[in-house]
Tab-separated table of C-alpha atoms in Angstrom:
chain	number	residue	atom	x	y	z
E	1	UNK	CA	-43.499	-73.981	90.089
E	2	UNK	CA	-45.546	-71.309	88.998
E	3	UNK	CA	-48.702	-72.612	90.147
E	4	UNK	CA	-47.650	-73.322	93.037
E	5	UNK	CA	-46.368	-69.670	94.007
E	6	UNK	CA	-49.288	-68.281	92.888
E	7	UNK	CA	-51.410	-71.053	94.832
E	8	UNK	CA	-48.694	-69.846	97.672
E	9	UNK	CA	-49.248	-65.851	97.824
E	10	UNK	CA	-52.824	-66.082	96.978
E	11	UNK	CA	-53.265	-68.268	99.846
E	12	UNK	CA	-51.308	-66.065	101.933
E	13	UNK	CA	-53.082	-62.656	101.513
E	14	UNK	CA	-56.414	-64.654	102.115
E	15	UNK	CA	-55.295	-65.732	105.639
E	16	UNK	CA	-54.085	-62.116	105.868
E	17	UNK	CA	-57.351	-60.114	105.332
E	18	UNK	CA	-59.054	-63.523	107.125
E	19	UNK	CA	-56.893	-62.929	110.394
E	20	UNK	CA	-57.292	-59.198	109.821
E	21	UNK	CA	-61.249	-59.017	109.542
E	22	UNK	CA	-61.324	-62.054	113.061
E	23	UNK	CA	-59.262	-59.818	114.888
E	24	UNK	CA	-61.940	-56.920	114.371
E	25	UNK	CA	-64.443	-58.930	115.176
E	26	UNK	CA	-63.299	-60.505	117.914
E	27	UNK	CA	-62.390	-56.966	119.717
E	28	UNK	CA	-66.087	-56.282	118.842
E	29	UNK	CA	-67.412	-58.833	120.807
E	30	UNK	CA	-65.939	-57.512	123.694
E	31	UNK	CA	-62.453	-60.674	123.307
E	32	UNK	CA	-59.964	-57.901	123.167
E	33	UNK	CA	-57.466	-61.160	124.478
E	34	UNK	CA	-58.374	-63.127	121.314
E	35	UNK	CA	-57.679	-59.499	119.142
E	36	UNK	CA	-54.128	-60.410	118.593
E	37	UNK	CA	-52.022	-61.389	115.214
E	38	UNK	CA	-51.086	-64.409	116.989
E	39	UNK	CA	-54.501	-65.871	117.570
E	40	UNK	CA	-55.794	-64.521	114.602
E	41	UNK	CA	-53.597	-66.423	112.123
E	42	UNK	CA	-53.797	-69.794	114.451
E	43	UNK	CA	-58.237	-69.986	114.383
E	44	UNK	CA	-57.711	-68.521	110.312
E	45	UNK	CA	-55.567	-71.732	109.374
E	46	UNK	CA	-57.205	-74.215	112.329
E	47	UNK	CA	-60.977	-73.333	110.454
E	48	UNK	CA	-59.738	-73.456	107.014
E	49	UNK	CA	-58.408	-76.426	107.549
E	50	UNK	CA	-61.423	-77.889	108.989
E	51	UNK	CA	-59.633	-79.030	112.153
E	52	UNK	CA	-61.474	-76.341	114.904
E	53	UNK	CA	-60.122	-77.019	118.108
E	54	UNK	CA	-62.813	-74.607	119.546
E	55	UNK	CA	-60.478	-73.158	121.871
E	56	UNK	CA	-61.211	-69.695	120.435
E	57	UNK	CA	-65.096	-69.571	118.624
E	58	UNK	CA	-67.495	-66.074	117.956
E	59	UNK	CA	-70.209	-65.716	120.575
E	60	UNK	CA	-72.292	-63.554	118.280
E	61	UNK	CA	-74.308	-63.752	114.626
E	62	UNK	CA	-71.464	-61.574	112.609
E	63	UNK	CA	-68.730	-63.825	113.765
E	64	UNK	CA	-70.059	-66.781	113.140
E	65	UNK	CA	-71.346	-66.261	109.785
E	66	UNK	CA	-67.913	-65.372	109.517
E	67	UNK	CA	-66.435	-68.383	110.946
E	68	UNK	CA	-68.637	-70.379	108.004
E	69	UNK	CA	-67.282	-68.662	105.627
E	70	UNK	CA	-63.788	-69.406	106.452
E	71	UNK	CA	-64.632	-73.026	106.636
E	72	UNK	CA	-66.193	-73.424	103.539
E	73	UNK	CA	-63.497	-71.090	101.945
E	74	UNK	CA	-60.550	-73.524	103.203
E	75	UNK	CA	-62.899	-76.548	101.903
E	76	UNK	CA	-63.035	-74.836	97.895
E	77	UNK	CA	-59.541	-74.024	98.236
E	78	UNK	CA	-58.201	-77.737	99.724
E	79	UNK	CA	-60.722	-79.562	96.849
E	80	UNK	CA	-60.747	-76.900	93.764
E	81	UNK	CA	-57.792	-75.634	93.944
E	82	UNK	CA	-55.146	-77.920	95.460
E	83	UNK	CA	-56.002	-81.362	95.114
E	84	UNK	CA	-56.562	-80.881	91.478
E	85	UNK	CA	-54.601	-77.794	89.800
E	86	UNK	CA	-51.428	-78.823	92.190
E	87	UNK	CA	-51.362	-81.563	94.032
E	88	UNK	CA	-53.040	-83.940	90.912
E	89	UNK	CA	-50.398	-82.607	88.085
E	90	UNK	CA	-47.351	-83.292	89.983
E	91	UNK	CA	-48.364	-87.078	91.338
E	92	UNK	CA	-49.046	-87.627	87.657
E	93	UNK	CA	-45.801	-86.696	86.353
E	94	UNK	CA	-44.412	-88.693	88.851
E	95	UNK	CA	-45.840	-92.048	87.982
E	96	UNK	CA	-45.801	-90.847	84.253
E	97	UNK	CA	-44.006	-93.945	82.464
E	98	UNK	CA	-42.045	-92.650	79.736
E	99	UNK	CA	-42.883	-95.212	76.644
E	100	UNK	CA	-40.083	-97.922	76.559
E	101	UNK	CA	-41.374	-99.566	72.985
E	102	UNK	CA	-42.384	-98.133	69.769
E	103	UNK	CA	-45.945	-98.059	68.454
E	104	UNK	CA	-46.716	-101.280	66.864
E	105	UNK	CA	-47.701	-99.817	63.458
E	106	UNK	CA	-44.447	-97.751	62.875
E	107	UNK	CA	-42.629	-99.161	60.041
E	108	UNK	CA	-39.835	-97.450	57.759
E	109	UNK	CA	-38.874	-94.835	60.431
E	110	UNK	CA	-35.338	-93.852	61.396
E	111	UNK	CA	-34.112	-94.496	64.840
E	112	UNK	CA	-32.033	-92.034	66.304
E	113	UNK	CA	-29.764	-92.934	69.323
E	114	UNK	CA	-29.390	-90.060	72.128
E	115	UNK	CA	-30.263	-86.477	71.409
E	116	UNK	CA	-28.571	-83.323	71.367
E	117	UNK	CA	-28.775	-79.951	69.297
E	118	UNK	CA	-28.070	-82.222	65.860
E	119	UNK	CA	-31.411	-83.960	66.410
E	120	UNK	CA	-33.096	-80.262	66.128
E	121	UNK	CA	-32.085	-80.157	62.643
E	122	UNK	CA	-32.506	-83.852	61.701
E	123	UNK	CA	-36.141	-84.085	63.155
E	124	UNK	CA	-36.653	-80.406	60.940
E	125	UNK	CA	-35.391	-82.175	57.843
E	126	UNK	CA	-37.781	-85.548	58.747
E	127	UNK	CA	-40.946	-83.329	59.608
E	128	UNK	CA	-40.252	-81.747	56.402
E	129	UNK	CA	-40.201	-84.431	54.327
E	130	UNK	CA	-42.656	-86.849	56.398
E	131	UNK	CA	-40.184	-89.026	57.694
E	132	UNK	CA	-41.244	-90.737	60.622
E	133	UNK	CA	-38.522	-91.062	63.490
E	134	UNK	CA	-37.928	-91.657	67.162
E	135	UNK	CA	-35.266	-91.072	69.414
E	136	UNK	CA	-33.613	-93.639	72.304
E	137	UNK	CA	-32.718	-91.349	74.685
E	138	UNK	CA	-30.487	-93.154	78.191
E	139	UNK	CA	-31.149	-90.349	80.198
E	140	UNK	CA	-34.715	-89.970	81.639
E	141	UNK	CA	-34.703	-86.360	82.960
E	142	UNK	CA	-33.444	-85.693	79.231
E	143	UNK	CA	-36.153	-87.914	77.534
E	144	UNK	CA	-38.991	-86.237	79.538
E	145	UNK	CA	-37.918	-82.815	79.033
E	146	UNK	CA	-38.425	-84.129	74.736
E	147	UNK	CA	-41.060	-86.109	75.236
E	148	UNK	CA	-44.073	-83.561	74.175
E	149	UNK	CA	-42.058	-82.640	71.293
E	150	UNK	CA	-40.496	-86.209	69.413
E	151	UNK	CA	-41.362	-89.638	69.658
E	152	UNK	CA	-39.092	-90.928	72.480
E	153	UNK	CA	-37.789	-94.471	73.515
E	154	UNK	CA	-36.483	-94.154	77.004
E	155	UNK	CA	-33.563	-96.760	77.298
E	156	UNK	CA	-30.187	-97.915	76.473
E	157	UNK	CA	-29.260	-98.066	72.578
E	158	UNK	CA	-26.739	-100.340	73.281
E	159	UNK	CA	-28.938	-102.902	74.534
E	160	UNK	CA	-30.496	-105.538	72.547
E	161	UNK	CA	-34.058	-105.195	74.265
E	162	UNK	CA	-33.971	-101.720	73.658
E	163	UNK	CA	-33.709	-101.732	69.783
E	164	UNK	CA	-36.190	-104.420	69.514
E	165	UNK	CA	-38.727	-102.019	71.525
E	166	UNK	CA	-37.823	-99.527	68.729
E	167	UNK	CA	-38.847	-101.673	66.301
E	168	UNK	CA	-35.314	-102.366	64.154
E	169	UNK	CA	-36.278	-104.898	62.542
E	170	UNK	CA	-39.007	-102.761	60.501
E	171	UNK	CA	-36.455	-99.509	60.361
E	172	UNK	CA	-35.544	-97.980	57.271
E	173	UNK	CA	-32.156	-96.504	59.137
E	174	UNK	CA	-30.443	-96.497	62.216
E	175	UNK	CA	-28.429	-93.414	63.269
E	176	UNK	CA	-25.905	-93.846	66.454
E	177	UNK	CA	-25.566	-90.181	67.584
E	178	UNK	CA	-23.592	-90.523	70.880
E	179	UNK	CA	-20.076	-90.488	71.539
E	180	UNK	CA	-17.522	-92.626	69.667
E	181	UNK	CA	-17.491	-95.594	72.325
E	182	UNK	CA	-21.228	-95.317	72.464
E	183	UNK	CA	-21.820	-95.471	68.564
E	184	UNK	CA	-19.342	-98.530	68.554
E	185	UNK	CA	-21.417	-100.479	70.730
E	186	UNK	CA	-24.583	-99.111	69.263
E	187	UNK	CA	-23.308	-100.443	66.192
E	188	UNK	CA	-22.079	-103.827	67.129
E	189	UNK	CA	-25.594	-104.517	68.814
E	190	UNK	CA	-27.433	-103.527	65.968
E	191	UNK	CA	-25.451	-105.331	63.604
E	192	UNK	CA	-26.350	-108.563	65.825
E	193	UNK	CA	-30.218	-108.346	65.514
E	194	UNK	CA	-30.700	-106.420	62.435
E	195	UNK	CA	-29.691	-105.602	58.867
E	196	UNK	CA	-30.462	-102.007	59.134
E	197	UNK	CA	-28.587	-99.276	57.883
E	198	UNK	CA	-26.388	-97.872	60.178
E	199	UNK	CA	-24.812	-94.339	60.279
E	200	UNK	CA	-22.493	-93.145	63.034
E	201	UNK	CA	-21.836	-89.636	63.417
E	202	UNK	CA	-17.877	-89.886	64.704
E	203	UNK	CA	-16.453	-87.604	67.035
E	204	UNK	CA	-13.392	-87.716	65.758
E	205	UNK	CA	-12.879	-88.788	62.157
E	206	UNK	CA	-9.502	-90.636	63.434
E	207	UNK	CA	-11.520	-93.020	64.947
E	208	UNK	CA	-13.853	-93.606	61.738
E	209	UNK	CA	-12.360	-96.828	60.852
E	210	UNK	CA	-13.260	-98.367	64.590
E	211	UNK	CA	-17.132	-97.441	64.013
E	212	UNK	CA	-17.008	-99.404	60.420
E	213	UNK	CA	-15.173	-102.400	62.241
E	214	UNK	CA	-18.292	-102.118	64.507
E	215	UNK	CA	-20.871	-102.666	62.102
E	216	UNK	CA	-21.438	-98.888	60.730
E	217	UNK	CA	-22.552	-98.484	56.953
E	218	UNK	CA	-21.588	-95.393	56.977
E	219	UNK	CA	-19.790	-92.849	59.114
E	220	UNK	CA	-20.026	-89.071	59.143
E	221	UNK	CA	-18.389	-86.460	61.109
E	222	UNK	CA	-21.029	-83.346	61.112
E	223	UNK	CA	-18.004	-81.195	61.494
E	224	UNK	CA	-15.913	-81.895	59.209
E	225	UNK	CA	-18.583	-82.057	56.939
E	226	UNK	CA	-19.448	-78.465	57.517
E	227	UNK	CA	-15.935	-77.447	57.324
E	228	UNK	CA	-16.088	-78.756	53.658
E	229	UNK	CA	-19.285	-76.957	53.313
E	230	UNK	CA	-18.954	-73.933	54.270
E	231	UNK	CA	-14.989	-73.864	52.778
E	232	UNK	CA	-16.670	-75.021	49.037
E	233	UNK	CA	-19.437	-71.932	48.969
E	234	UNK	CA	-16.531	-69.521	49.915
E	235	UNK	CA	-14.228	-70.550	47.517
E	236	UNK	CA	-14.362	-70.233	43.364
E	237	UNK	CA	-16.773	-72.945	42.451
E	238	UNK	CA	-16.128	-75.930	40.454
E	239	UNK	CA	-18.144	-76.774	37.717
E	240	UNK	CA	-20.572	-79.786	38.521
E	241	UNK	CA	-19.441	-79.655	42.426
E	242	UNK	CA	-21.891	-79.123	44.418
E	243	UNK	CA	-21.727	-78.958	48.482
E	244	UNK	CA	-24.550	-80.519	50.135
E	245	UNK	CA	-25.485	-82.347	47.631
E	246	UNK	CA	-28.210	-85.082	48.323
E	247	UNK	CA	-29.335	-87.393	45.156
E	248	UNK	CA	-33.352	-87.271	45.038
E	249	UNK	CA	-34.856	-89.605	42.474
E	250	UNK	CA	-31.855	-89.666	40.217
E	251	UNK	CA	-31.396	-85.618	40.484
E	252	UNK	CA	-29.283	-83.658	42.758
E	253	UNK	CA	-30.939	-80.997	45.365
E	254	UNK	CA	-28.650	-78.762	46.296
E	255	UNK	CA	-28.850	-75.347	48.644
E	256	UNK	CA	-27.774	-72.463	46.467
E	257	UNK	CA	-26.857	-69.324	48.401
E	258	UNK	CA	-27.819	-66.028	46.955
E	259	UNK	CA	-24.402	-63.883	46.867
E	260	UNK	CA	-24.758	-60.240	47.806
E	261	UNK	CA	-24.905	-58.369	43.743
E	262	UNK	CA	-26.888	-61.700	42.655
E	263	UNK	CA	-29.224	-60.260	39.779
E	264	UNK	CA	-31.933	-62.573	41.465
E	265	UNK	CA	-32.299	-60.441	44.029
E	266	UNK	CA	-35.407	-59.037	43.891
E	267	UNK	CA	-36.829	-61.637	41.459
E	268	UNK	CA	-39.992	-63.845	42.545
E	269	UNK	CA	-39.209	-67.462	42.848
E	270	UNK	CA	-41.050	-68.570	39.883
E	271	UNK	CA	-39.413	-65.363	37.142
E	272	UNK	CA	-38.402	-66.972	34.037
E	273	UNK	CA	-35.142	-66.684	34.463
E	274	UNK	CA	-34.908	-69.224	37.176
E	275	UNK	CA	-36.708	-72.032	35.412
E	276	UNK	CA	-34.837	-71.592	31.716
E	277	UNK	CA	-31.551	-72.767	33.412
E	278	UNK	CA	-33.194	-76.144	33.439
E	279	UNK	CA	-33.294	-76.307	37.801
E	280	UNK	CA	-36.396	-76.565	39.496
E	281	UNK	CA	-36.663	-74.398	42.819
E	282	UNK	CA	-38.342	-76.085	45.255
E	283	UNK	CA	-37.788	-74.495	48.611
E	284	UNK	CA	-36.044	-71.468	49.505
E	285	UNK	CA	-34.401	-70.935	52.901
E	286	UNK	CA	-35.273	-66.649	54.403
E	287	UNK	CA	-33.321	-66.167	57.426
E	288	UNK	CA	-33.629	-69.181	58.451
E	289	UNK	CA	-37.432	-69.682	58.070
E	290	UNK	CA	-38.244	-72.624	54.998
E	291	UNK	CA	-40.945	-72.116	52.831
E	292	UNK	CA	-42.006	-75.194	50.844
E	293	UNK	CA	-42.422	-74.730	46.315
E	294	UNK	CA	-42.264	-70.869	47.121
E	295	UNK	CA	-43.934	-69.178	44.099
E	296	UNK	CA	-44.561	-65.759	45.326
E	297	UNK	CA	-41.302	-64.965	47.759
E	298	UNK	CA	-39.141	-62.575	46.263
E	299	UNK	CA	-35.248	-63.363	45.987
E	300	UNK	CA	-33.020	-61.898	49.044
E	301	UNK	CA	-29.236	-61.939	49.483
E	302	UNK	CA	-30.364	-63.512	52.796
E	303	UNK	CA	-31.816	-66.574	50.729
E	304	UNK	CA	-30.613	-70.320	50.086
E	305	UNK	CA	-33.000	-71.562	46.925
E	306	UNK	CA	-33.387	-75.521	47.477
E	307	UNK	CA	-32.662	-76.770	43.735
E	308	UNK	CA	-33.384	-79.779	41.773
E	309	UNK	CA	-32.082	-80.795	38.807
E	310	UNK	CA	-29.060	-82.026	36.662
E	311	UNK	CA	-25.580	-80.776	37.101
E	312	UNK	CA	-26.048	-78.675	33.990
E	313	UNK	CA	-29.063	-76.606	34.981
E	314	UNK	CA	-27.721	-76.670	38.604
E	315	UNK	CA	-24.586	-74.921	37.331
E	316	UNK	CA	-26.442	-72.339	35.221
E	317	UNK	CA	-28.784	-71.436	38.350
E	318	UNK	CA	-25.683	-71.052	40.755
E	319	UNK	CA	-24.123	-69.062	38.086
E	320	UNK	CA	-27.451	-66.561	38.762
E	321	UNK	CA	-26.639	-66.593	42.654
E	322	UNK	CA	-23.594	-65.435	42.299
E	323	UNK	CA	-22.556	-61.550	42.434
E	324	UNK	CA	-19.972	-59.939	40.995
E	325	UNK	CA	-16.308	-61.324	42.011
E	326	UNK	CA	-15.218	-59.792	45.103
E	327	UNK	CA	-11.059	-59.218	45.985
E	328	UNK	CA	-10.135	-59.432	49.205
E	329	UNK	CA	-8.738	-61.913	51.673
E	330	UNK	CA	-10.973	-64.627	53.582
E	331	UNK	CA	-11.036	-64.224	57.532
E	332	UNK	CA	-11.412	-67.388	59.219
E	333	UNK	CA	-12.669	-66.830	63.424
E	334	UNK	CA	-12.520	-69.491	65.434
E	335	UNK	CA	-9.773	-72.306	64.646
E	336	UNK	CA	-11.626	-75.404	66.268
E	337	UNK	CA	-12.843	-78.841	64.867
E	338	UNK	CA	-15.133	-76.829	62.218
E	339	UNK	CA	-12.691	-73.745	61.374
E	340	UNK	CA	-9.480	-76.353	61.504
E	341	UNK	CA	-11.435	-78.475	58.096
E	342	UNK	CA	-12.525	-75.148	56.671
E	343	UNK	CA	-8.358	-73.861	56.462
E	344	UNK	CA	-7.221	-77.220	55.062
E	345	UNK	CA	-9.841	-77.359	52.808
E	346	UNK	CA	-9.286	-73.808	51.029
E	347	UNK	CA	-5.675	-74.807	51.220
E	348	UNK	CA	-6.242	-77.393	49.199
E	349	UNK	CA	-8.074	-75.007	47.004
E	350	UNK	CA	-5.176	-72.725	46.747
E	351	UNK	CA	-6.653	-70.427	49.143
E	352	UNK	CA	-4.972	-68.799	52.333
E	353	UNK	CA	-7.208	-67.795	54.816
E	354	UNK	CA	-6.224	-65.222	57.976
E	355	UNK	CA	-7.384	-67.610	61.207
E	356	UNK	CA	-8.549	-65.958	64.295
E	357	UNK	CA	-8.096	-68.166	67.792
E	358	UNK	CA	-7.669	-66.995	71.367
E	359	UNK	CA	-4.906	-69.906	71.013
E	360	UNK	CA	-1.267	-69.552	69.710
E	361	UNK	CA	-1.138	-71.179	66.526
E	362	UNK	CA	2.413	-72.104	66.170
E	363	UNK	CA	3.883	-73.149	63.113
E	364	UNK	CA	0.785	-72.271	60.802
E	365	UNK	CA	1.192	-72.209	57.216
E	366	UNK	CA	-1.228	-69.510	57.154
E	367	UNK	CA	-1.616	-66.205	58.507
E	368	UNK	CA	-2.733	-66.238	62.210
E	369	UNK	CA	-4.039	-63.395	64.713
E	370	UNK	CA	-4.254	-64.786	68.315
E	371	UNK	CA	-6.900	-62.880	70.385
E	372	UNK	CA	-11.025	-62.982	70.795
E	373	UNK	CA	-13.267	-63.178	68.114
E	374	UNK	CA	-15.896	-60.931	69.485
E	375	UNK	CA	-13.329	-58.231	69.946
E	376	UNK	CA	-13.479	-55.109	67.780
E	377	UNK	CA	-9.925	-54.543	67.586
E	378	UNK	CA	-8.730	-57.912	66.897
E	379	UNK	CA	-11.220	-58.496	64.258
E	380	UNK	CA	-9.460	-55.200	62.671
E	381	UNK	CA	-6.008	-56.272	63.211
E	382	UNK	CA	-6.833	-58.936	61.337
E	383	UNK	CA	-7.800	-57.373	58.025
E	384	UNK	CA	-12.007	-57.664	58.358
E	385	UNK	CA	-12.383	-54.141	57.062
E	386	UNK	CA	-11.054	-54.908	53.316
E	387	UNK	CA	-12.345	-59.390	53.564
E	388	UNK	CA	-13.850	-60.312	50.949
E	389	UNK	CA	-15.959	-63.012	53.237
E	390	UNK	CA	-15.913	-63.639	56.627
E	391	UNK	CA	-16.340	-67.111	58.207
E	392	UNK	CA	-17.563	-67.233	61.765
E	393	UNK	CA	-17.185	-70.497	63.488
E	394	UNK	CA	-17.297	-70.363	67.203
E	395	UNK	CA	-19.349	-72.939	69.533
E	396	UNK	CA	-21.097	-70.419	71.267
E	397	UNK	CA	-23.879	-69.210	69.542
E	398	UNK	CA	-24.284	-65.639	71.804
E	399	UNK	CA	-19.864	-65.040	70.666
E	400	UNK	CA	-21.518	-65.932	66.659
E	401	UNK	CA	-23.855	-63.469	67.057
E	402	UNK	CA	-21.557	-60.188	68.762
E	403	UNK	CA	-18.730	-61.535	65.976
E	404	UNK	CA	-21.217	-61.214	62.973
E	405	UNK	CA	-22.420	-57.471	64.584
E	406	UNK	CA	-18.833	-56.385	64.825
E	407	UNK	CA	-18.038	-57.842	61.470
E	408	UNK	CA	-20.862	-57.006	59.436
E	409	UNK	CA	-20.660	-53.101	61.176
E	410	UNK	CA	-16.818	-53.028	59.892
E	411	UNK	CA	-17.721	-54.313	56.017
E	412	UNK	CA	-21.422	-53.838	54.624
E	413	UNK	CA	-19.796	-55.553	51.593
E	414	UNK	CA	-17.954	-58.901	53.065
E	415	UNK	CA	-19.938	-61.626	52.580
E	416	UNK	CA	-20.577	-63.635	55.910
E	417	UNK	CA	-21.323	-67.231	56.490
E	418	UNK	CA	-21.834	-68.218	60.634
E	419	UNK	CA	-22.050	-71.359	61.991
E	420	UNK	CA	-25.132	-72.305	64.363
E	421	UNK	CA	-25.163	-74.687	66.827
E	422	UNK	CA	-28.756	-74.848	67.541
E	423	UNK	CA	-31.196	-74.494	64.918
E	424	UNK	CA	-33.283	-71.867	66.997
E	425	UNK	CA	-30.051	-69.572	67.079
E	426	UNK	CA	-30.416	-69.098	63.149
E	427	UNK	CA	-32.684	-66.497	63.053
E	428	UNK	CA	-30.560	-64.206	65.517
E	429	UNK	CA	-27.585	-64.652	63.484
E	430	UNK	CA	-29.356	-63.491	60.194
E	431	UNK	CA	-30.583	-60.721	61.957
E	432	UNK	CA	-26.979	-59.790	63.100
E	433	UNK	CA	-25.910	-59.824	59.673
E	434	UNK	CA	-24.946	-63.192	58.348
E	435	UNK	CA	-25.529	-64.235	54.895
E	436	UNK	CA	-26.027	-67.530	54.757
E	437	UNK	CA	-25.811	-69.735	58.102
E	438	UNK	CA	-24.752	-73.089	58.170
């Protein structure tokens, strides 16, 4: 679209000094009836087009040099500029077939079925770790808008065809990551022409058990699991627990938050006192940028270290990241899927968080303040100004951002965890004054 207003106005002024300069000329020559706008813009477009009618033509030398001029102008623009810049690119796109198999060659990926935000993070993770991966997409508007950036499948998951094109039977893992009656059928189809791992991401975990009755190894609700996330590195932490765990090689790696009053802070990566707890630090998360074995960085209270190691050396390292112990109650904003797992799950842990919801909560066991998150005077009604953390978890990633201004504004001392919906959003939301986002 841009080309083709600039193609547009450029070609507009040209047949505006064009018609300009031929009505000069033309009252020159003594063809003061010719002289008009009208006429002018009619011979410029008839000549530049090449059609010359030769109703209206230049009796003298000036005019027609002129009149070549035009010509061959309209003849570099039509073939130069046009045909090939314009004209060339869009047919192209059009007949563009989006691939509907897999490359031959590609064996041990991951197949990922339908995109949205989550597959921002998972294709980080695979890139990271040289994982190679390729998403089904249904929707071909959606799959050519991610083409240039993933390998993309354009069909239906559900369909047996399909998941042979992708290759299943050479897969390492099969992730279903549509909605609930999708991923059931995903499931069941897979389960027919391949042994392949199969993880569902659920919707809703009440409808877990249908996706393993469908054929899913596993089944994971990204919420919920970030409720318990986010919930475990805000409460006290258990010795040998560790959220977001995954096992590597027999060890754990584990992200490690550094607490504000952490006496790493300040420390480069590789300082002695990181590797005699036993841990290994092998990537460290700055506002949301990932640096890979990062010897030289220095320690920030905006950092997540990426550990390795056993559960004892894990627990001495995360004894480093934290700070002294803060008093204060834990605010809660936004009481959805996420912030509804993150209450029940400090609950359990004998903490009782204040929620914030623009919903009445009726019946709460906990303390609840109905009114906006982003608003300055509910987030002082309910108590942000003496929290001891702060746990933002609203879906829209512009409200997390004005919430963790207005919070971080009313305490420099809470400590604030954000959720992110989109990956890219991260960076803003350190930047506004989270501590660690999830």
């Amino acid at each position: 679209m841009r080309r083709v207003l600039c193609y547009a106005l450029a070609t507009i002024f040209l047949v505006a000094l064009y018609a300009t300069i031929f009505m000069e000329l033309m009252a020159r020559e003594g063809q003061t009836g010719n002289a008009d706008p009208v006429t002018a813009v009619y011979w410029v477009v008839t000549t530049m087009t090449t059609v010359g009618y030769g109703d209206v033509v230049f009796e003298n030398l000036p005019g027609r040099v002129f009149s070549a001029v035009v010509g061959l102008s309209g003849i570099f623009i039509l073939f130069a500029v046009l045909l090939p810049v314009i004209v060339t690119p869009w047919l192209e796109s059009l007949n563009r077939e989006l691939p509907s198999k897999a490359p031959p060659k590609m064996k041990g990926h991951i197949i990922i079925c339908g995109y949205n935000p989550i597959v921002e993070a998972l294709a980080e993770n695979f890139r990271r770790q040289k994982l190679p991966f390729l998403v089904i997409e249904r929707s071909e508007e959606t799959a050519r808008k991610i083409s240039k950036r993933y390998q993309v499948l354009w069909g239906d998951p559900a369909e047996r065809d399909t998941l042979a094109s992708a290759n299943i039977g050479s897969a390492s893992l099969l992730i279903a990551n549509e909605r609930d009656e999708r991923n059931a059928d995903i499931s069941l189809t897979a389960r027919e022409i391949s042994g392949v791992e199969v993880v569902a991401l659920a919707e809703d975990l009440a409808r877990a058990r249908f996706l393993s009755y469908a054929g899913a190894s596993r089944v994971i609700s990204p919420k919920a699991l970030l409720g318990s996330f986010v919930a475990q590195i805000t409460s006290p932490p258990r010795k040998g627990v560790f959220p977001g765990a995954i096992k590597l090689f027999g060890s754990l790696m584990v992200p490690l938050p550094i607490y504000q009053g952490s006496p790493l802070i300040g420390k480069v990566v590789h300082d002695p006192a990181l590797s005699e707890t036993g841990a290994k630090v092998v990537g460290m998360w700055q506002k949301g940028r990932f640096v890979s074995i990062p010897k030289d960085e220095v320690v920030s209270s905006h950092s997540v270290l990426m550990a390795v190691g056993e559960r004892e050396g894990l627990d001495r390292l995360r004894e480093l990241t934290m700070g002294p112990p803060r008093t204060g109650p834990l605010i809660v904003i936004g009481y959805g899927d996420v912030g509804r797992r993150i209450v029940a799950a400090l609950t359990e842990r004998g903490v009782s968080p204040s929620v914030v919801d623009r919903r009445e909560l009726d019946d709460a066991p906990f303390r609840s303040i109905v009114g906006d998150g982003t608003s300055e005077e509910v987030l002082v009604e309910s108590g942000v100004k003496d929290a001891a953390g702060v746990l933002i978890m609203l879906n829209d990633d512009s409200d997390v951002v004005f919430a963790t201004l207005l919070a971080r504004n009313l305490n420099g001392e809470a400590f604030i965890v954000a959720r992110a919906n989109h990956l890219s959003s991260a960076e803003k939301i350190y930047r506004a004054g989270a501590d660690y986002v999830a």
